[in-house]
Coordinates of C-alpha atoms in Angstrom, one line a residue:
X247 CA -8.5 -21.3 -1.5
X248 CA -5.6 -20.0 -3.5
X249 CA -6.2 -19.2 -7.2
X250 CA -3.7 -19.5 -10.0
X251 CA -2.4 -16.6 -11.9
X252 CA -4.2 -17.7 -15.1
X253 CA -7.6 -17.9 -13.5
X254 CA -8.8 -14.5 -14.8
X255 CA -8.6 -12.5 -18.0
X256 CA -6.8 -9.2 -18.3
X257 CA -9.2 -6.2 -18.5
X258 CA -8.5 -2.8 -20.0
X259 CA -5.9 -0.6 -18.4
X260 CA -6.5 2.2 -15.9
X261 CA -3.5 4.5 -15.5
X262 CA -4.6 7.0 -18.2
X263 CA -2.0 9.6 -17.1
X264 CA 0.5 7.5 -19.0
X265 CA -1.1 8.2 -22.4
X266 CA 1.2 11.2 -22.5
X267 CA 4.3 9.3 -21.7
X268 CA 6.8 8.6 -24.4
X269 CA 8.1 5.1 -23.6
X270 CA 6.4 2.4 -25.6
X271 CA 3.1 0.8 -24.5
X272 CA 2.1 3.6 -22.1
X273 CA 0.8 5.7 -25.0
X274 CA -1.7 3.0 -25.9
X275 CA -3.3 2.7 -22.5
X276 CA -6.8 4.1 -22.2
X277 CA -9.1 4.9 -19.3
X278 CA -11.9 2.3 -19.1
X279 CA -13.5 2.6 -15.7
X280 CA -13.4 0.6 -12.5
X281 CA -13.2 -3.0 -13.8
X282 CA -9.5 -3.5 -13.8
X283 CA -7.5 -6.1 -11.8
X284 CA -5.1 -4.6 -9.2
X285 CA -2.3 -6.8 -8.0
X286 CA -0.8 -6.1 -4.5
X287 CA 2.5 -7.6 -3.4
X288 CA 3.2 -8.2 0.3
X289 CA 6.6 -9.9 0.6
X290 CA 6.3 -9.9 4.4
X291 CA 2.7 -10.8 5.2
X292 CA 1.5 -10.9 8.8
X293 CA -1.2 -12.2 11.0
X294 CA -2.4 -9.0 12.7
X295 CA -3.4 -9.6 16.3
X296 CA -5.1 -6.7 18.1
X297 CA -5.6 -6.6 21.9
X298 CA -7.8 -4.0 23.5
X299 CA -7.2 -3.0 27.1
X300 CA -8.9 -0.5 29.4
X301 CA -5.6 1.3 30.0
X302 CA -2.0 0.3 29.0
X303 CA 0.3 0.8 32.0
X304 CA 4.0 -0.1 31.7
X305 CA 5.4 -2.7 34.1
X306 CA 2.0 -4.1 35.0
X307 CA -0.3 -7.0 34.1
X308 CA -3.4 -6.4 31.9
X309 CA -6.6 -8.1 31.3
X310 CA -7.4 -8.1 27.6
X311 CA -11.0 -7.1 26.8
X312 CA -11.1 -8.0 23.1
X313 CA -8.9 -10.0 20.8
X314 CA -9.0 -10.0 17.0
X315 CA -7.0 -11.6 14.2
X316 CA -6.9 -10.4 10.6
X317 CA -4.7 -11.2 7.5
X318 CA -2.2 -8.4 7.4
X319 CA 0.9 -6.8 5.9
X320 CA 0.7 -3.6 4.0
X321 CA -0.3 -5.0 0.6
X322 CA -3.0 -7.2 2.1
X323 CA -4.4 -4.2 4.0
X324 CA -4.5 -2.3 0.7
X325 CA -6.2 -5.2 -1.1
X326 CA -8.8 -5.5 1.7
X327 CA -9.7 -1.9 1.4
X328 CA -9.9 -2.1 -2.4
X329 CA -12.2 -5.1 -2.0
X330 CA -14.4 -3.2 0.3
X331 CA -14.6 -0.5 -2.3
X332 CA -15.7 -3.0 -4.9
X333 CA -12.4 -3.4 -6.9
X334 CA -11.1 -6.7 -8.2
X335 CA -7.8 -7.4 -6.4
X336 CA -5.3 -10.2 -6.3
X337 CA -2.7 -10.6 -3.5
X338 CA 0.7 -12.3 -3.7
X339 CA 3.8 -12.5 -1.5
X340 CA 5.0 -15.1 0.9
X341 CA 3.1 -17.2 3.5
X342 CA 4.1 -20.2 5.6
X343 CA 3.8 -22.3 8.7
X344 CA 0.9 -22.5 11.1
X345 CA 0.5 -18.8 11.3
X346 CA 0.4 -18.6 7.5
X347 CA -2.4 -21.2 7.5
X348 CA -4.5 -19.1 9.8
X349 CA -3.8 -16.0 7.6
X350 CA -5.1 -17.9 4.5
X351 CA -8.1 -19.2 6.3
X352 CA -9.0 -15.6 7.4
X353 CA -8.3 -14.3 3.9
X354 CA -10.5 -17.0 2.1
X355 CA -13.9 -15.4 2.6
X356 CA -12.7 -11.8 1.8
X357 CA -12.8 -10.2 -1.7
X358 CA -9.0 -10.3 -2.5
X359 CA -8.0 -13.4 -4.4
X360 CA -5.2 -15.4 -2.9
X361 CA -2.1 -16.1 -5.1
X362 CA 0.4 -16.2 -2.1
X363 CA 3.5 -18.3 -2.5
X364 CA 4.3 -20.9 0.2
X365 CA 7.6 -20.8 2.2
X366 CA 9.0 -23.2 4.8
X367 CA 9.2 -20.5 7.5
X368 CA 6.4 -19.3 9.7
X369 CA 4.6 -16.1 8.7
X370 CA 5.2 -13.3 11.2
X371 CA 2.7 -11.8 13.6
X372 CA 2.1 -8.2 14.5
X373 CA 0.6 -7.3 17.8
X374 CA -1.3 -4.0 18.3
X375 CA -2.4 -3.1 21.8
X376 CA -5.2 -0.5 21.9
X377 CA -5.7 1.6 25.0
X378 CA -9.4 2.4 25.5
X379 CA -8.7 5.3 27.9
X380 CA -6.6 7.3 25.3
X381 CA -7.5 5.7 22.0
X382 CA -3.8 5.2 21.3
X383 CA -2.2 2.0 20.0
X384 CA 1.2 0.4 20.6
X385 CA 2.5 -1.8 17.8
X386 CA 4.9 -4.7 18.0
X387 CA 6.1 -6.3 14.7
X388 CA 8.0 -9.6 14.3
X389 CA 10.7 -9.7 11.5
X390 CA 9.2 -12.5 9.3
X391 CA 10.4 -15.8 8.0
X392 CA 13.7 -16.5 6.4
X393 CA 13.2 -16.8 2.6
X394 CA 15.5 -19.0 0.6
X395 CA 16.8 -18.4 -2.9
X396 CA 14.6 -21.1 -4.3
X397 CA 11.5 -19.6 -2.7
X398 CA 12.4 -16.1 -4.1
X399 CA 12.8 -17.7 -7.6
X400 CA 9.4 -19.3 -7.2
X401 CA 7.8 -16.0 -6.2
X402 CA 9.4 -14.3 -9.3
X403 CA 7.8 -16.9 -11.6
X404 CA 4.4 -16.3 -10.0
X405 CA 4.8 -12.5 -10.1
X406 CA 5.6 -12.5 -13.8
X407 CA 2.6 -14.7 -14.5
X408 CA 0.3 -12.5 -12.4
X409 CA 1.5 -9.3 -14.2
X410 CA 0.0 -10.8 -17.4
X411 CA -3.4 -10.5 -15.9
X412 CA -2.9 -7.3 -13.8
X413 CA -3.7 -3.7 -14.8
X414 CA -1.6 -2.1 -12.0
X415 CA 0.6 -3.4 -9.2
X416 CA 1.3 -2.1 -5.7
X417 CA 4.6 -3.2 -4.0
X418 CA 4.1 -2.7 -0.3
X419 CA 5.9 -3.1 3.0
X420 CA 9.1 -4.4 4.5
X421 CA 11.4 -7.2 3.2
X422 CA 11.5 -10.5 5.1
X423 CA 14.9 -11.9 6.1
X424 CA 16.8 -13.5 3.2
X425 CA 15.4 -11.2 0.5
X426 CA 18.1 -9.0 -1.1
X427 CA 17.8 -5.2 -0.5
X428 CA 17.3 -4.5 -4.2
X429 CA 14.2 -6.8 -4.4
X430 CA 11.7 -4.0 -5.0
X431 CA 14.0 -2.4 -7.7
X432 CA 13.9 -5.8 -9.4
X433 CA 10.1 -6.1 -9.2
X434 CA 9.7 -2.5 -10.5
X435 CA 11.8 -3.3 -13.5
X436 CA 9.9 -6.5 -14.2
X437 CA 6.6 -4.6 -14.0
X438 CA 7.9 -1.9 -16.3
X439 CA 9.1 -4.5 -18.8
X440 CA 5.5 -5.9 -18.8
X441 CA 4.1 -2.3 -19.2
X442 CA 2.2 -2.6 -15.9
X443 CA 2.1 0.7 -13.9
X444 CA 3.7 0.2 -10.5
X445 CA 3.3 1.9 -7.1
X446 CA 6.0 1.5 -4.5
X447 CA 5.3 1.9 -0.7
X448 CA 8.4 0.9 1.3
X449 CA 11.2 2.6 3.3
X450 CA 14.9 2.8 3.9
X451 CA 17.4 1.2 1.5
X452 CA 14.7 -0.8 -0.4
X453 CA 13.0 2.5 -1.2
X454 CA 16.3 4.2 -2.2
X455 CA 17.1 1.3 -4.6
X456 CA 13.5 0.9 -5.8
X457 CA 13.0 4.5 -6.7
X458 CA 16.0 4.4 -9.0
X459 CA 14.2 1.8 -11.0
X460 CA 11.6 4.5 -11.9
X461 CA 8.3 3.4 -10.4
X462 CA 5.2 5.3 -11.5
X463 CA 4.2 6.4 -8.0
X464 CA 5.9 6.2 -4.6
X465 CA 4.1 6.9 -1.3
X466 CA 6.5 7.5 1.5
X467 CA 5.6 9.2 4.8
X468 CA 7.5 12.4 5.8
X469 CA 10.1 10.6 7.9
X470 CA 10.8 8.1 5.1
X471 CA 11.0 10.9 2.6
X472 CA 13.5 12.8 4.8
X473 CA 15.6 9.7 5.2
X474 CA 15.7 9.1 1.5
X475 CA 16.5 12.7 0.4
X476 CA 18.1 14.4 3.5
X477 CA 15.5 17.2 3.3
X478 CA 13.0 17.8 6.1
X479 CA 10.8 20.2 4.1
X480 CA 8.3 17.9 2.4
X481 CA 7.9 19.8 -0.9
X482 CA 11.6 20.0 -1.4
X483 CA 12.0 16.3 -0.4
X484 CA 9.3 15.2 -2.8
X485 CA 10.8 17.1 -5.7
X486 CA 14.2 15.5 -4.9
X487 CA 12.5 12.0 -4.9
X488 CA 11.1 12.7 -8.3
X489 CA 14.6 13.6 -9.6
X490 CA 15.8 10.3 -8.2
X491 CA 13.4 8.4 -10.5
X492 CA 9.8 8.4 -9.3
X493 CA 7.2 9.6 -11.9
X494 CA 5.0 11.0 -9.1
X495 CA 5.4 11.3 -5.3
X496 CA 2.6 11.2 -2.8
X497 CA 4.0 12.1 0.7
X498 CA 1.9 11.2 3.7
X499 CA 2.1 14.0 6.3
X500 CA 0.2 12.2 9.1
X501 CA -2.8 14.1 10.4
X502 CA -2.0 16.9 8.1
X503 CA -2.9 14.8 5.0
X504 CA -1.0 14.3 1.8
X505 CA 1.3 16.2 -0.5
X506 CA 1.3 15.2 -4.2
X507 CA 4.1 16.2 -6.6
X508 CA 3.3 15.0 -10.1
X509 CA 3.9 15.9 -13.7
X510 CA 0.3 17.3 -13.8
X511 CA 0.8 19.6 -10.8
X512 CA 1.4 19.8 -7.1
X513 CA -1.4 19.6 -4.4
X514 CA -1.9 19.5 -0.7
X515 CA -4.9 17.6 0.7
X516 CA -6.0 17.7 4.3
X517 CA -8.8 16.3 6.4
X518 CA -11.3 18.8 7.9
X519 CA -10.0 18.0 11.4
X520 CA -7.5 15.6 13.1
X521 CA -8.9 12.5 14.7
X522 CA -7.7 10.2 17.4
X523 CA -7.4 6.5 17.1
X524 CA -5.3 3.7 15.6
X525 CA -3.1 5.1 12.8
X526 CA -1.9 1.6 11.8
X527 CA -3.0 1.0 8.3
X528 CA -3.9 4.6 7.5
X529 CA -1.2 4.8 4.9
X530 CA -2.3 1.5 3.4
X531 CA -5.9 2.9 3.0
X532 CA -4.4 6.0 1.3
X533 CA -2.7 3.7 -1.2
X534 CA -6.0 1.9 -1.8
X535 CA -7.7 5.3 -2.2
X536 CA -5.2 6.4 -4.9
X537 CA -5.4 3.1 -6.8
X538 CA -9.2 2.9 -6.7
X539 CA -9.6 6.6 -7.8
X540 CA -7.1 5.9 -10.7
X541 CA -9.2 2.9 -11.7
X542 CA -12.3 5.1 -11.8
X543 CA -10.7 7.9 -13.8
X544 CA -10.6 10.6 -11.2
X545 CA -8.2 13.5 -11.6
X546 CA -5.4 14.1 -9.0
X547 CA -7.6 16.3 -6.7
X548 CA -10.2 13.6 -6.7
X549 CA -7.6 10.9 -6.0
X550 CA -6.1 12.8 -3.1
X551 CA -9.5 13.6 -1.6
X552 CA -10.4 9.9 -1.6
X553 CA -7.0 8.9 -0.2
X554 CA -7.2 11.4 2.7
X555 CA -10.9 10.5 3.5
X556 CA -10.1 6.8 3.6
X557 CA -6.9 7.1 5.7
X558 CA -8.8 9.3 8.2
X559 CA -11.7 6.9 8.4
X560 CA -9.2 4.1 9.0
X561 CA -7.8 5.8 12.1
X562 CA -11.3 5.5 13.6
X563 CA -11.4 1.7 13.5
X564 CA -9.3 -0.6 15.7
X565 CA -7.5 -2.6 12.9
X566 CA -5.7 -2.0 9.7
X567 CA -7.3 -3.0 6.4
X568 CA -10.7 -1.6 7.5
X569 CA -12.3 1.8 7.6
X570 CA -15.4 3.4 9.0
X571 CA -17.7 3.6 6.0
X572 CA -20.0 6.2 7.4
X573 CA -17.1 8.4 8.4
X574 CA -15.6 8.0 5.0
X575 CA -18.7 9.2 3.2
X576 CA -19.0 12.1 5.6
X577 CA -15.4 13.1 5.3
X578 CA -15.0 12.8 1.5
X579 CA -16.7 16.1 0.4
X580 CA -15.0 18.0 3.3
X581 CA -11.4 17.1 2.4
X582 CA -9.5 20.3 1.4
X583 CA -7.4 19.9 -1.8
X584 CA -5.4 23.0 -2.8
X585 CA -2.9 23.6 -5.6
X586 CA 0.6 24.1 -4.4
X587 CA 2.3 24.8 -7.7
X588 CA 2.6 24.0 -11.4
X589 CA 3.4 20.6 -12.9
X590 CA 6.7 19.3 -11.5

């Protein structure tokens, strides 16, 4: 069942790094522990369908061994991982049609609270085909429903209300058809006006415009960062992304881990060994790791270690929005975090 944006009280804030910032309310924010509400925004939600086959062979028919359906889209994946970690999370974005109804039914028993906004169009599906023989996954993503101007306006009203009860917001994923390319920049500005710290995880032109609105944290992968800046070397590219407006940049380097360029310092974090499996959702788990660690007051090395351990443990399960809890616990103390320079 959906919940309204006024159904919970706003707890103390979490992003204590901002105490040192000079613009207005940031200086008043204090670290208070893990009881904060985290809002995740998924404008292009999806019903994630996973097929498992013995071996994926082009130009041939396949008998599917297992089929699973889960509520998806990057922000929903983030929220599901946060919920599994015990954090209070609210999800918003667009949902519609028969597929959207299935998504909401699947979301209902899970920890994230549903504040999704209905649209006339049908929520997209994503199809992941997992090959048992190799452990590899092939991903097919539909574009999403057409969103009208009136539906976008309704979402903005909901978003502004939800920010009043949120302690941080994560803006995640692609834009559905009909949404203007500067949508994330608009949402960043609204969050900043409400003094709510904002993480942005998107790509392409929405990232380029969004970063100019000065989000507190961006989490591109290496290819997205190179596309944004024109630099292939991650450290140089991350520094350029900060100059474009991001307060901190966490670059995902795939199996090599994460690179963090922040005002407090620069670090590289890597798993103890590469793992094979389904990388879909690994970046979303990294976002959840960063947000949860911020909520619990961890320093940057602690945040990065959790993000890397969670993303690696996500590769070991067949679907996004989940992670292997035993592997996560085993990996966490073995993640390598090394300083790569002074404060940026």
